[in-house]
Amino acid sequence: MCGIVGYIGNRVASEVILKGLQRLEYRGYDSAGIAVINDDIKIVKVKGKVNMLVSLADDHNVSGHMGIGHTRWATHGEPNDVNAHPHTGATGKFALVHNGIIENYDVLRQDLEQKGHMFTGETDTEVLAHLIEEIHEMSDHDFFHSVQQALLQVEGTYGIAVIHKDNPDRIIVARKGSPLLIGVGENEHFIASDASPIIEYTKKVVYLEDGEMAVITSDGYEVSTLKDVLLTKEVHELAMSLEQIEKGGFPHFMLKEIFEQSDTIADCMRGRLMVHENRIQLGGLDGVVEKLANARRVIIAACGTSWHAGLVGEYLFEYLAHMPVEVEYASEFRYRQQLIDERDVMIVISQSGETADTLAALREAKKRGAMVLGICNVVGSTIARETDAGVYTHAGPEIGVASTKAFTAQVTILTMMAMLMGRETNVISDDYMRKLVKELRSVPAKIEEILKDTSDIEAIARLFTYAPNFLYLGRSYNFPVALEGALKLKEISYIHAEGYPAAEMKHGPIALIDEHMPVVVIAATDHTNDKMISNIEEVRARKGRLIAISSDGQSGVARHAEFNITIPEVHDCMTPLLTAVPLQLLSYYIAVNRKCDVDQPRNLAKSVTVE
Ligand code: F6R
C-alpha cells in the first residue's frame, strides 16, 4: 500500500525523503507529498508519481533537516492533490502521513465538524490530523500525548508519522497493522514503511510492533506502548544491499527479477537441499517437522500470486507426502465457519509478509490453537514474526509490482517442504529421494537455459500484443501456473485473461474460442500429455490461436500447436518452476509493447496492507 519515509538529522531532509519515496514507489503511486520543518512547516504534494513531486519540490523551498513523506495508494478519497498526504489540521501546525484505514473516521469527522473543524478533502487521514490538533489545543497534553490520545480514539489500522511546528526536534510515529521501522544512524534517524529507502544510510533497524509508538530525534529514539510503558527494542541488522534494490542495467525491475530466478532458486535451496546426504534441511522448521507431518490437515492461506504458489503446494504435499491439504484465499478464510483447531497446521505464504488478509488468517488460526508456519520473503516482516516457525524464501527484494521471483521461490520452498514431509511420512524411498534431489538441483540451470534466448517469446508477444482476451489452460501442477500466467498478463498489460483447468474448458470457456482468441496451453507435465493434446485439438478445431508450453520430450504437443515454447525436461512435480518463466516473459513483452508501466501497473500496490 502507501509508503512512508521520514528523516531527522544533519542531512537535507528533502533529499533523503524524496529519494526514499522513489524507492518506495512500488507500494503506491497515485499521489505523493512531503512536509519539512524549517521555522515553519512546508508541505508540497501532488497527484501522480514521485517524479512529479521531485520537480515540484525543486520549485519550492523545502530545505530543513527533518521531515516526512508519503506515496499514496488511495483508499478513502480519489487520488488528487488535496487528498495526497501529508495532511494538516486547521492551524497547519501538525503534519501527518498515514498508511492504513481509520475505520471510524466518519464519526470522528462529524464530531470535529461540530467543534468547528473544516475539512478540505475526503481522507480518513485528515480526520486524524484534526483530532490530534483538537486534543493538543484543548488539553494540556504535549505533542507525544496528543498523538497518543488521538490514537486511543481511533479504530482501524495505521502506520503514522507526525511532525509538529513547535517541536522541530522530534517525529512521533506509531503502528497498528501497518508496518513501520526506525533506521538507526549516527546522530540521525530514519523512518520507513520498509527498509528499501534507508538501506543506503544504515543497516541497523528497529521494527515497531502493533500498539507501539516512538519519539524519534536525531540523537535517539524511545519506544513505548500506547499506554506509556517504555520498551527496550532489539536492533536488527539488515541483510539486503543497495545493489539488490537497483535495476542493474535492466529496463524494468520486473525483467531483472525474472532473469534473477536461476540465482534466487539456487539461493533458496542453499544449505537446505543436502545433495550428498540425500535429504532436506529446513532450519526454520526445526522442532515442528513431526507436528506438521502428523497434522490432521494442512491449510494453506495466501493471496494473489502467493495463493497460486499455495495451489502448487497442495499438489506437491498430496503427491509427495500423501498429506491432505486445503488452499484458502486468506481473505475468505476468516469469514468461513472456523473448523480449524490444534490438530491442524496452517501455512501462510506471503512475499511481503505484510498482507493484511493473510495476517488476519494467521491470527485467526493461532487463536484457535493451530500451529502456523510461514513462507515469507521479507525478513523481519510482521507475518514472519507472528508465525510459530517458518522458512524464508531468500529471493531478495522484489520491487516490480507483479510478483515473479517470489513465486518461484515460494514454490521451491513448498517443494522442499513436501519432500521433507514425504520422508517423514515414509512415502518417499531413499532412491526416489535421490531422484527428486537431483531433479530439484537441476532447476536453476534449466531456468538459465530458458532465459538464454527469449526471441521466440518476444515474437509471440508481438503477434498478440493487441489481443483483447487470453485464455490459459493447465492441468495438475500446471493448473495454478495457468492462473498465474493469466494474472501476470492482466496486471501489467490490462488484457483480460482467464486461467482454467484444461478439462474445464469444455464446460463453458470453449464458447469464447474463435480465430481471435489466443489460448496458452501449459502442457509440460508427462502424466497429462495425452489429455493436453486432446485439449489442444479442441482449441484448434475452433480456430483458436494456440501457444503451447511443452518440454523437450513432448514432440506431440509441439506438432499440434501453432506456436510452441520449449522448456527443458524436469520431474513433473517441478515443472511449475520452469513453466512460470516463459509466461512471465510473455506478459512482460506484451505489456512493454503496449507501452504499459510494467513496474507500477495502474491501481495496484505491492504490499496490500488494508483488508
Ligand atoms: C501479483 C501480486 C499479488 C500478490 C498478493 C499477495 O503479481 O503480486 O497478487 O501476490 O498481493 O502479496 P504477498 O505475497 O506479499 O502476501
XYZ file of C-alpha atoms and ligand atoms in Angstrom:
627
model
C 0.000 0.000 0.000
C 1.198 3.502 0.720
C 4.788 4.224 1.644
C 6.170 6.388 4.445
C 9.649 7.894 4.777
C 10.896 10.260 7.455
C 14.228 11.766 8.376
C 15.778 13.742 11.217
C 19.490 14.589 11.365
C 22.058 16.766 9.628
C 21.349 15.939 6.006
C 18.962 17.865 3.787
C 15.785 16.058 4.762
C 14.004 16.526 1.432
C 16.814 14.754 -0.444
C 16.608 11.690 1.781
C 12.821 11.682 1.748
C 12.326 12.169 -1.996
C 14.900 9.520 -2.852
C 13.290 7.227 -0.308
C 9.845 7.806 -1.796
C 11.202 6.836 -5.207
C 12.436 3.569 -3.750
C 9.108 3.043 -2.023
C 7.013 3.969 -5.015
C 6.217 0.335 -5.762
C 3.977 0.453 -2.688
C 1.608 3.045 -4.166
C 1.870 5.722 -6.787
C -1.288 7.731 -7.257
C -0.005 10.785 -5.386
C 2.905 11.812 -3.212
C 3.866 14.526 -0.772
C 6.470 15.816 1.622
C 6.468 18.052 4.721
C 9.614 19.559 6.239
C 10.135 21.882 9.147
C 12.335 24.902 8.713
C 10.885 27.545 11.058
C 7.506 26.728 9.618
C 6.030 23.543 8.173
C 6.387 23.470 4.417
C 4.231 20.981 2.516
C 4.388 20.059 -1.147
C 2.077 17.379 -2.525
C 0.758 16.383 -5.884
C -1.347 13.828 -7.714
C 0.825 11.477 -9.749
C 4.192 9.864 -9.424
C 7.065 10.774 -7.131
C 8.953 12.274 -10.107
C 6.300 14.971 -10.290
C 6.775 15.662 -6.612
C 10.535 15.879 -7.111
C 10.215 18.599 -9.754
C 7.595 20.435 -7.740
C 9.770 20.299 -4.619
C 12.613 21.788 -6.686
C 10.414 24.813 -7.364
C 9.516 25.267 -3.698
C 11.977 25.792 -0.951
C 11.734 22.583 1.062
C 15.010 22.914 2.929
C 15.279 21.688 6.502
C 16.760 18.797 8.410
C 13.680 16.923 9.432
C 10.534 15.911 7.650
C 8.154 13.205 6.480
C 6.987 12.000 3.079
C 4.384 9.695 1.616
C 3.482 7.894 -1.555
C -0.198 7.044 -1.701
C -2.427 4.208 -2.841
C -5.924 5.630 -2.419
C -8.438 4.001 -0.090
C -10.636 6.923 1.006
C -10.961 9.805 -1.422
C -9.872 9.905 -5.050
C -6.231 10.437 -5.912
C -5.782 14.206 -6.218
C -3.584 16.976 -4.818
C -5.865 17.641 -1.854
C -6.202 14.037 -0.742
C -2.457 13.424 -1.070
C -0.535 13.214 2.216
C 0.822 14.867 4.377
C -2.355 16.203 5.967
C -2.682 19.012 8.455
C -5.316 20.250 10.840
C -6.833 23.754 10.739
C -3.840 25.574 12.213
C -1.302 23.849 9.974
C 0.919 23.203 12.987
C 0.820 19.422 12.655
C 1.550 17.407 9.541
C 0.787 13.719 9.320
C 1.354 10.834 6.914
C -0.602 7.640 7.326
C -0.828 4.102 5.927
C -3.904 2.038 6.734
C -7.554 2.882 7.273
C -9.217 4.801 10.104
C -12.498 2.900 10.172
C -14.407 5.247 12.472
C -13.279 8.361 10.609
C -16.834 9.381 9.762
C -17.969 9.563 13.395
C -14.772 11.362 14.374
C -15.188 13.800 11.490
C -18.768 14.668 12.411
C -17.735 15.272 15.980
C -14.858 17.516 14.895
C -17.091 19.401 12.450
C -19.431 20.173 15.308
C -16.436 21.620 17.130
C -15.764 23.899 14.177
C -13.164 21.976 12.194
C -13.336 22.438 8.420
C -12.032 19.683 6.164
C -10.510 20.190 2.758
C -10.526 16.616 1.420
C -12.209 13.259 1.887
C -9.492 11.216 3.521
C -9.640 9.420 6.823
C -6.117 10.697 7.484
C -7.121 14.346 7.501
C -9.546 13.493 10.303
C -6.697 12.127 12.388
C -4.637 15.294 11.823
C -7.549 17.424 13.060
C -8.133 15.132 16.020
C -4.517 15.431 17.169
C -4.743 19.191 16.806
C -8.030 19.362 18.716
C -6.578 17.374 21.616
C -3.418 19.471 21.659
C -5.299 22.771 21.602
C -7.962 21.822 24.090
C -5.907 19.983 26.736
C -2.543 20.240 28.378
C -1.221 17.198 26.543
C 2.184 17.641 24.944
C 2.874 16.657 21.324
C 3.519 12.975 22.079
C 0.497 12.566 24.343
C -1.796 14.405 21.927
C -0.926 11.840 19.271
C -1.315 9.059 21.796
C -4.732 10.245 22.969
C -5.934 10.608 19.383
C -4.836 7.074 18.560
C -6.738 5.750 21.547
C -9.907 7.044 19.882
C -9.130 5.530 16.527
C -10.498 2.224 15.208
C -8.745 0.645 12.261
C -5.173 0.342 11.174
C -2.316 2.758 10.916
C 1.340 3.344 10.451
C 1.770 7.086 11.057
C 4.460 9.711 11.289
C 3.625 13.140 12.705
C 5.590 16.378 12.954
C 4.735 19.499 14.934
C 5.949 23.005 14.150
C 6.619 23.796 17.820
C 8.624 20.586 18.354
C 11.007 20.593 15.403
C 13.410 18.229 17.159
C 11.184 15.149 17.001
C 8.978 12.942 14.869
C 6.293 10.838 16.512
C 5.472 7.503 14.914
C 3.017 4.755 15.761
C 1.961 1.450 14.367
C -1.128 -0.731 14.374
C -1.472 -3.125 11.457
C 0.720 -1.202 9.038
C 4.487 -1.759 9.044
C 6.935 0.856 10.225
C 10.587 0.680 11.097
C 13.175 3.034 12.528
C 16.585 3.264 10.847
C 19.295 3.957 13.388
C 22.211 6.153 12.250
C 24.934 8.278 13.848
C 23.202 11.459 15.012
C 20.440 10.818 12.524
C 17.387 8.605 12.373
C 15.098 7.435 9.620
C 11.627 6.040 9.471
C 10.146 3.985 6.679
C 7.412 1.515 5.928
C 10.037 -0.916 4.629
C 13.788 -0.988 4.550
C 14.400 -0.030 0.909
C 14.585 3.778 1.419
C 17.089 3.619 4.258
C 19.436 0.870 3.172
C 21.979 3.272 1.705
C 22.302 5.129 5.006
C 22.122 2.453 7.670
C 21.645 -1.270 8.120
C 20.505 -1.003 11.718
C 16.753 -1.100 12.154
C 14.181 -1.366 14.899
C 10.808 -2.813 13.924
C 7.771 -1.289 15.605
C 5.088 -3.746 16.686
C 1.347 -3.152 16.751
C 0.345 -0.925 19.633
C 3.753 0.766 19.841
C 4.694 4.423 19.471
C 8.073 6.111 19.310
C 9.624 9.530 19.683
C 12.426 9.930 17.202
C 15.080 12.627 17.433
C 18.402 12.972 15.642
C 20.187 11.530 18.699
C 17.935 8.640 19.529
C 14.567 7.044 19.789
C 12.293 5.966 22.590
C 9.686 3.286 22.023
C 6.689 2.784 24.299
C 3.270 1.233 24.219
C 0.134 3.272 23.664
C -0.274 3.016 27.423
C 3.089 4.717 28.147
C 5.062 1.593 29.070
C 8.671 2.111 27.942
C 10.129 -0.711 25.889
C 13.642 -1.912 25.120
C 13.749 -2.879 21.460
C 16.142 -5.169 19.668
C 18.211 -3.556 16.908
C 18.247 -5.793 13.803
C 20.916 -5.835 11.107
C 19.523 -5.704 7.549
C 20.873 -8.298 5.156
C 19.819 -6.560 1.912
C 22.204 -4.478 -0.172
C 21.696 -1.325 -2.225
C 22.559 -3.224 -5.393
C 19.643 -5.572 -4.795
C 17.161 -2.727 -4.942
C 18.520 -1.149 -8.113
C 17.761 -2.145 -11.695
C 21.268 -3.329 -12.567
C 21.091 -2.408 -16.262
C 17.619 -3.880 -16.916
C 14.926 -1.556 -18.281
C 12.475 -2.706 -15.605
C 12.657 -4.302 -12.186
C 10.267 -6.980 -13.406
C 12.638 -8.112 -16.151
C 15.573 -8.018 -13.763
C 13.627 -10.136 -11.298
C 12.582 -12.636 -13.987
C 16.220 -13.013 -15.001
C 17.330 -13.406 -11.385
C 15.320 -16.579 -10.938
C 18.033 -19.138 -11.536
C 20.035 -17.411 -8.785
C 17.131 -16.875 -6.420
C 16.097 -20.520 -6.642
C 19.686 -21.591 -6.052
C 19.829 -19.240 -3.036
C 16.578 -20.643 -1.788
C 17.990 -24.189 -1.859
C 21.421 -23.319 -0.480
C 22.148 -25.194 2.746
C 18.718 -26.775 2.553
C 18.943 -29.229 -0.322
C 21.628 -31.557 1.017
C 22.633 -33.439 -2.108
C 25.308 -35.697 -0.627
C 23.245 -36.530 2.404
C 20.155 -37.060 0.250
C 17.921 -35.013 2.497
C 16.225 -31.667 3.021
C 17.253 -29.479 5.933
C 14.898 -26.589 6.695
C 16.318 -24.952 9.801
C 13.267 -22.764 10.250
C 11.148 -25.864 10.807
C 13.395 -27.483 13.419
C 11.207 -28.846 16.157
C 7.943 -28.714 14.210
C 8.524 -31.271 11.450
C 6.803 -34.100 13.304
C 3.819 -31.969 14.191
C 3.445 -30.891 10.574
C 3.716 -34.460 9.309
C 1.026 -35.580 11.756
C -1.361 -32.717 11.124
C -4.978 -33.715 10.602
C -4.856 -31.393 7.586
C -2.730 -28.593 6.284
C -4.442 -25.339 5.389
C -2.508 -23.029 3.123
C -3.693 -19.406 3.237
C -2.425 -16.632 0.967
C -3.499 -14.031 -1.590
C -2.857 -13.464 -5.287
C 0.315 -14.965 -6.664
C 1.203 -16.416 -3.282
C -2.157 -18.205 -3.332
C -1.223 -19.683 -6.693
C 2.033 -20.926 -5.176
C -0.104 -22.438 -2.406
C -2.170 -24.320 -5.001
C 1.013 -25.823 -6.432
C 1.904 -26.702 -2.829
C -1.358 -28.628 -2.482
C -0.454 -30.893 -5.390
C 3.081 -31.307 -4.023
C 2.071 -32.232 -0.473
C -0.572 -34.625 -1.708
C 1.670 -36.312 -4.229
C 4.957 -36.394 -2.358
C 3.725 -36.837 1.217
C 0.134 -38.075 0.904
C -0.969 -35.287 3.205
C -4.412 -33.663 2.984
C -4.185 -30.006 2.070
C -6.717 -27.251 1.553
C -5.797 -23.944 -0.005
C -7.762 -20.892 1.052
C -7.870 -17.323 -0.094
C -6.740 -15.666 3.133
C -9.409 -13.011 2.635
C -12.166 -15.652 2.642
C -10.755 -17.861 5.352
C -11.629 -15.598 8.236
C -15.248 -15.270 7.170
C -15.802 -19.022 6.888
C -17.192 -21.229 9.632
C -13.975 -21.804 11.564
C -13.340 -25.528 11.771
C -9.628 -25.201 12.379
C -8.125 -26.300 15.695
C -4.924 -27.543 17.305
C -4.955 -30.710 15.201
C -4.421 -28.636 12.051
C -1.438 -26.734 10.722
C -1.748 -23.574 8.704
C 0.937 -22.474 6.263
C 0.735 -18.807 5.285
C 2.598 -17.653 2.193
C 3.466 -14.020 1.615
C 6.209 -12.269 -0.299
C 5.869 -9.007 1.637
C 4.942 -10.611 4.932
C 2.554 -7.692 5.453
C -0.609 -8.632 3.528
C -3.484 -7.708 5.829
C -5.776 -10.590 4.849
C -3.031 -13.174 5.252
C -2.099 -11.721 8.614
C -5.738 -11.881 9.703
C -5.995 -15.559 8.666
C -2.791 -16.310 10.579
C -4.128 -14.667 13.730
C -7.478 -16.438 13.447
C -5.769 -19.826 13.090
C -3.473 -19.156 16.044
C -6.405 -18.034 18.148
C -7.998 -21.401 17.513
C -4.913 -23.316 18.566
C -3.465 -24.299 15.195
C 0.265 -24.105 14.632
C 1.021 -21.559 11.896
C 4.070 -21.777 9.664
C 5.187 -19.033 7.327
C 6.825 -18.845 3.925
C 7.896 -15.206 3.600
C 10.378 -13.240 1.579
C 10.787 -10.088 3.637
C 12.922 -10.836 6.669
C 11.519 -9.412 9.871
C 8.092 -8.737 8.335
C 5.009 -8.936 10.524
C 3.882 -12.324 9.219
C 7.394 -13.731 9.599
C 7.442 -12.535 13.188
C 3.985 -13.736 14.143
C 4.176 -17.284 12.774
C 5.246 -20.112 15.086
C 8.012 -21.172 12.710
C 8.768 -20.812 9.043
C 11.109 -20.646 6.121
C 12.362 -17.562 4.313
C 12.456 -17.633 0.532
C 15.643 -15.507 0.368
C 14.681 -14.192 -3.074
C 15.978 -10.686 -2.260
C 13.841 -7.548 -2.510
C 11.093 -7.829 -5.125
C 10.378 -4.330 -6.410
C 8.348 -4.996 -9.577
C 4.729 -4.898 -8.501
C 3.940 -8.080 -10.419
C 5.409 -10.924 -8.443
C 7.813 -13.201 -10.332
C 10.877 -14.415 -8.466
C 8.919 -14.590 -5.220
C 6.504 -17.071 -6.835
C 9.207 -19.481 -7.991
C 10.994 -19.153 -4.654
C 7.761 -19.944 -2.788
C 7.197 -23.000 -4.994
C 10.800 -24.085 -4.364
C 10.240 -23.924 -0.608
C 6.959 -25.809 -0.911
C 8.692 -28.476 -2.997
C 11.365 -28.897 -0.330
C 8.761 -28.940 2.445
C 6.754 -31.600 0.605
C 9.905 -33.680 0.071
C 10.755 -33.354 3.763
C 7.225 -34.429 4.656
C 7.405 -37.291 2.164
C 10.402 -38.671 4.054
C 8.702 -38.134 7.394
C 5.550 -39.954 6.242
C 7.622 -42.688 4.554
C 6.071 -42.012 1.174
C 9.414 -41.212 -0.438
C 12.010 -44.011 -0.529
C 15.781 -43.385 -0.445
C 16.077 -43.947 -4.175
C 13.157 -41.754 -5.044
C 14.524 -39.027 -2.775
C 17.824 -39.207 -4.642
C 15.996 -38.680 -7.898
C 13.964 -35.757 -6.546
C 17.014 -34.088 -5.017
C 18.882 -34.397 -8.306
C 15.947 -33.007 -10.267
C 15.430 -30.048 -7.959
C 19.113 -29.273 -8.053
C 18.943 -29.119 -11.858
C 16.245 -26.405 -11.874
C 18.435 -23.243 -11.733
C 20.479 -24.361 -14.759
C 17.279 -25.173 -16.644
C 15.882 -21.722 -15.940
C 19.105 -20.245 -17.257
C 18.576 -22.319 -20.387
C 15.079 -20.834 -20.852
C 16.400 -17.318 -20.353
C 19.305 -17.738 -22.775
C 17.152 -16.996 -25.786
C 13.819 -15.254 -25.395
C 13.385 -14.326 -29.054
C 10.541 -16.854 -29.648
C 8.600 -15.433 -26.736
C 9.201 -11.867 -27.914
C 7.936 -12.807 -31.395
C 4.751 -14.361 -29.969
C 4.277 -11.291 -27.781
C 4.484 -9.039 -30.851
C 1.806 -11.067 -32.618
C -0.636 -10.939 -29.742
C 0.103 -7.513 -28.301
C -3.345 -6.200 -29.118
C -5.402 -9.315 -28.404
C -8.275 -8.234 -26.152
C -8.551 -11.583 -24.348
C -6.368 -14.554 -23.452
C -7.187 -17.992 -22.136
C -4.654 -20.017 -20.136
C -5.129 -23.755 -19.661
C -3.174 -26.161 -17.500
C -3.629 -29.448 -15.707
C -2.372 -30.834 -12.427
C 0.710 -28.926 -11.163
C 0.330 -26.526 -14.048
C -3.271 -25.551 -13.452
C -2.096 -22.999 -10.835
C 0.519 -21.842 -13.330
C -2.301 -21.162 -15.816
C -3.957 -18.973 -13.169
C -0.656 -17.243 -12.504
C 0.042 -16.665 -16.210
C -3.378 -15.070 -16.623
C -2.897 -12.902 -13.536
C 0.501 -11.646 -14.756
C -0.976 -10.645 -18.108
C -3.990 -8.893 -16.547
C -1.911 -6.999 -14.029
C 0.662 -5.457 -16.273
C -0.905 -5.281 -19.744
C -4.593 -4.772 -18.759
C -5.635 -7.530 -21.165
C -8.496 -9.615 -19.901
C -7.205 -13.127 -19.255
C -8.577 -16.212 -17.541
C -6.880 -19.341 -16.283
C -8.693 -22.682 -16.238
C -8.005 -26.325 -15.536
C -7.736 -27.546 -19.139
C -10.579 -30.049 -18.887
C -12.954 -27.364 -17.610
C -12.701 -25.597 -20.954
C -15.430 -27.840 -22.320
C -17.745 -26.722 -19.552
C -18.018 -23.116 -20.635
C -14.957 -21.186 -21.790
C -14.877 -23.106 -25.071
C -17.713 -20.819 -26.182
C -15.188 -17.967 -26.269
C -12.815 -19.647 -28.664
C -12.614 -18.353 -32.208
C -9.851 -17.254 -34.556
C -9.172 -14.172 -32.413
C -8.592 -15.982 -29.139
C -5.023 -16.781 -28.070
C -5.025 -19.872 -25.867
C -1.908 -20.621 -23.857
C -1.701 -24.314 -23.029
C 0.788 -25.385 -20.383
C 1.403 -28.932 -21.429
C 4.733 -29.673 -19.807
C 3.724 -32.500 -17.478
C 4.200 -36.004 -18.876
C 1.377 -37.663 -17.000
C -1.216 -35.366 -18.555
C 0.389 -35.220 -22.004
C -2.242 -37.153 -23.977
C -5.119 -35.289 -22.378
C -3.486 -31.958 -23.146
C -3.065 -32.937 -26.778
C -6.827 -33.588 -26.869
C -7.445 -30.124 -25.416
C -5.116 -28.606 -27.982
C -7.101 -30.291 -30.741
C -10.352 -28.973 -29.296
C -8.959 -25.445 -29.419
C -7.607 -25.896 -32.938
C -10.914 -27.252 -34.189
C -12.438 -23.914 -33.198
C -9.618 -21.950 -34.834
C -8.163 -20.713 -31.533
C -4.575 -19.410 -31.726
C -2.653 -21.978 -29.800
C 0.527 -21.204 -27.848
C 1.896 -24.271 -26.077
C 4.498 -24.524 -23.351
C 5.892 -28.021 -23.578
C 9.011 -29.831 -22.536
C 11.825 -31.099 -24.742
C 10.412 -34.604 -24.838
C 6.867 -33.705 -25.858
C 7.127 -33.595 -29.620
C 3.417 -34.473 -29.800
C 2.450 -31.127 -28.296
C 4.892 -29.174 -30.439
C 3.430 -30.766 -33.567
C -0.152 -29.893 -32.686
C 0.363 -26.310 -31.513
C 0.561 -23.226 -33.733
C 3.351 -21.818 -31.536
C 5.449 -23.777 -29.142
C 7.759 -22.628 -26.368
C 10.036 -25.431 -25.271
C 11.371 -25.828 -21.751
C 13.936 -28.390 -20.574
C 12.566 -31.616 -19.116
C 12.248 -31.916 -15.381
C 10.288 -34.118 -12.974
C 6.564 -33.441 -13.438
C 6.165 -32.068 -9.923
C 8.832 -29.411 -10.565
C 7.538 -28.199 -13.924
C 5.815 -25.093 -12.417
C 9.284 -23.744 -11.602
C 10.062 -23.755 -15.309
C 6.697 -23.139 -16.981
C 6.106 -19.974 -14.951
C 9.132 -18.303 -16.534
C 8.023 -18.101 -20.220
C 4.597 -16.929 -19.052
C 6.167 -14.115 -17.029
C 8.192 -13.126 -20.095
C 5.179 -13.288 -22.407
C 3.198 -10.916 -20.215
C 6.244 -8.660 -19.773
C 6.910 -8.274 -23.518
C 3.226 -7.746 -24.306
C 2.991 -5.044 -21.640
C 6.138 -3.320 -22.907
C 4.758 -3.396 -26.488
C 1.557 -1.834 -25.207
C 3.655 0.864 -23.503
C 2.269 -0.036 -20.096
C 4.042 0.923 -16.918
C 5.327 -2.567 -16.196
C 6.786 -1.989 -12.752
C 3.926 0.146 -11.494
C 0.718 -1.039 -13.115
C -2.335 1.115 -12.573
C -4.383 0.664 -9.413
C -2.005 -1.889 -7.926
C 0.220 -1.761 -4.891
C 2.980 -4.154 -3.987
C 2.034 -4.779 -0.447
C -1.677 -4.822 0.377
C -1.843 -3.784 3.994
C -5.566 -2.998 4.045
C -8.319 -5.604 4.154
C 0.620 -10.451 -8.183
C 0.924 -9.990 -6.855
C -0.140 -10.054 -5.828
C 0.467 -10.612 -4.523
C -0.582 -10.555 -3.397
C -0.049 -11.160 -2.131
O 1.683 -10.286 -9.046
O 1.998 -9.540 -6.595
O -1.208 -10.819 -6.246
O 0.883 -11.911 -4.743
O -0.950 -9.237 -3.171
O 1.074 -10.483 -1.681
P 2.066 -11.118 -0.642
O 2.704 -12.295 -1.280
O 3.043 -10.021 -0.344
O 1.260 -11.510 0.550
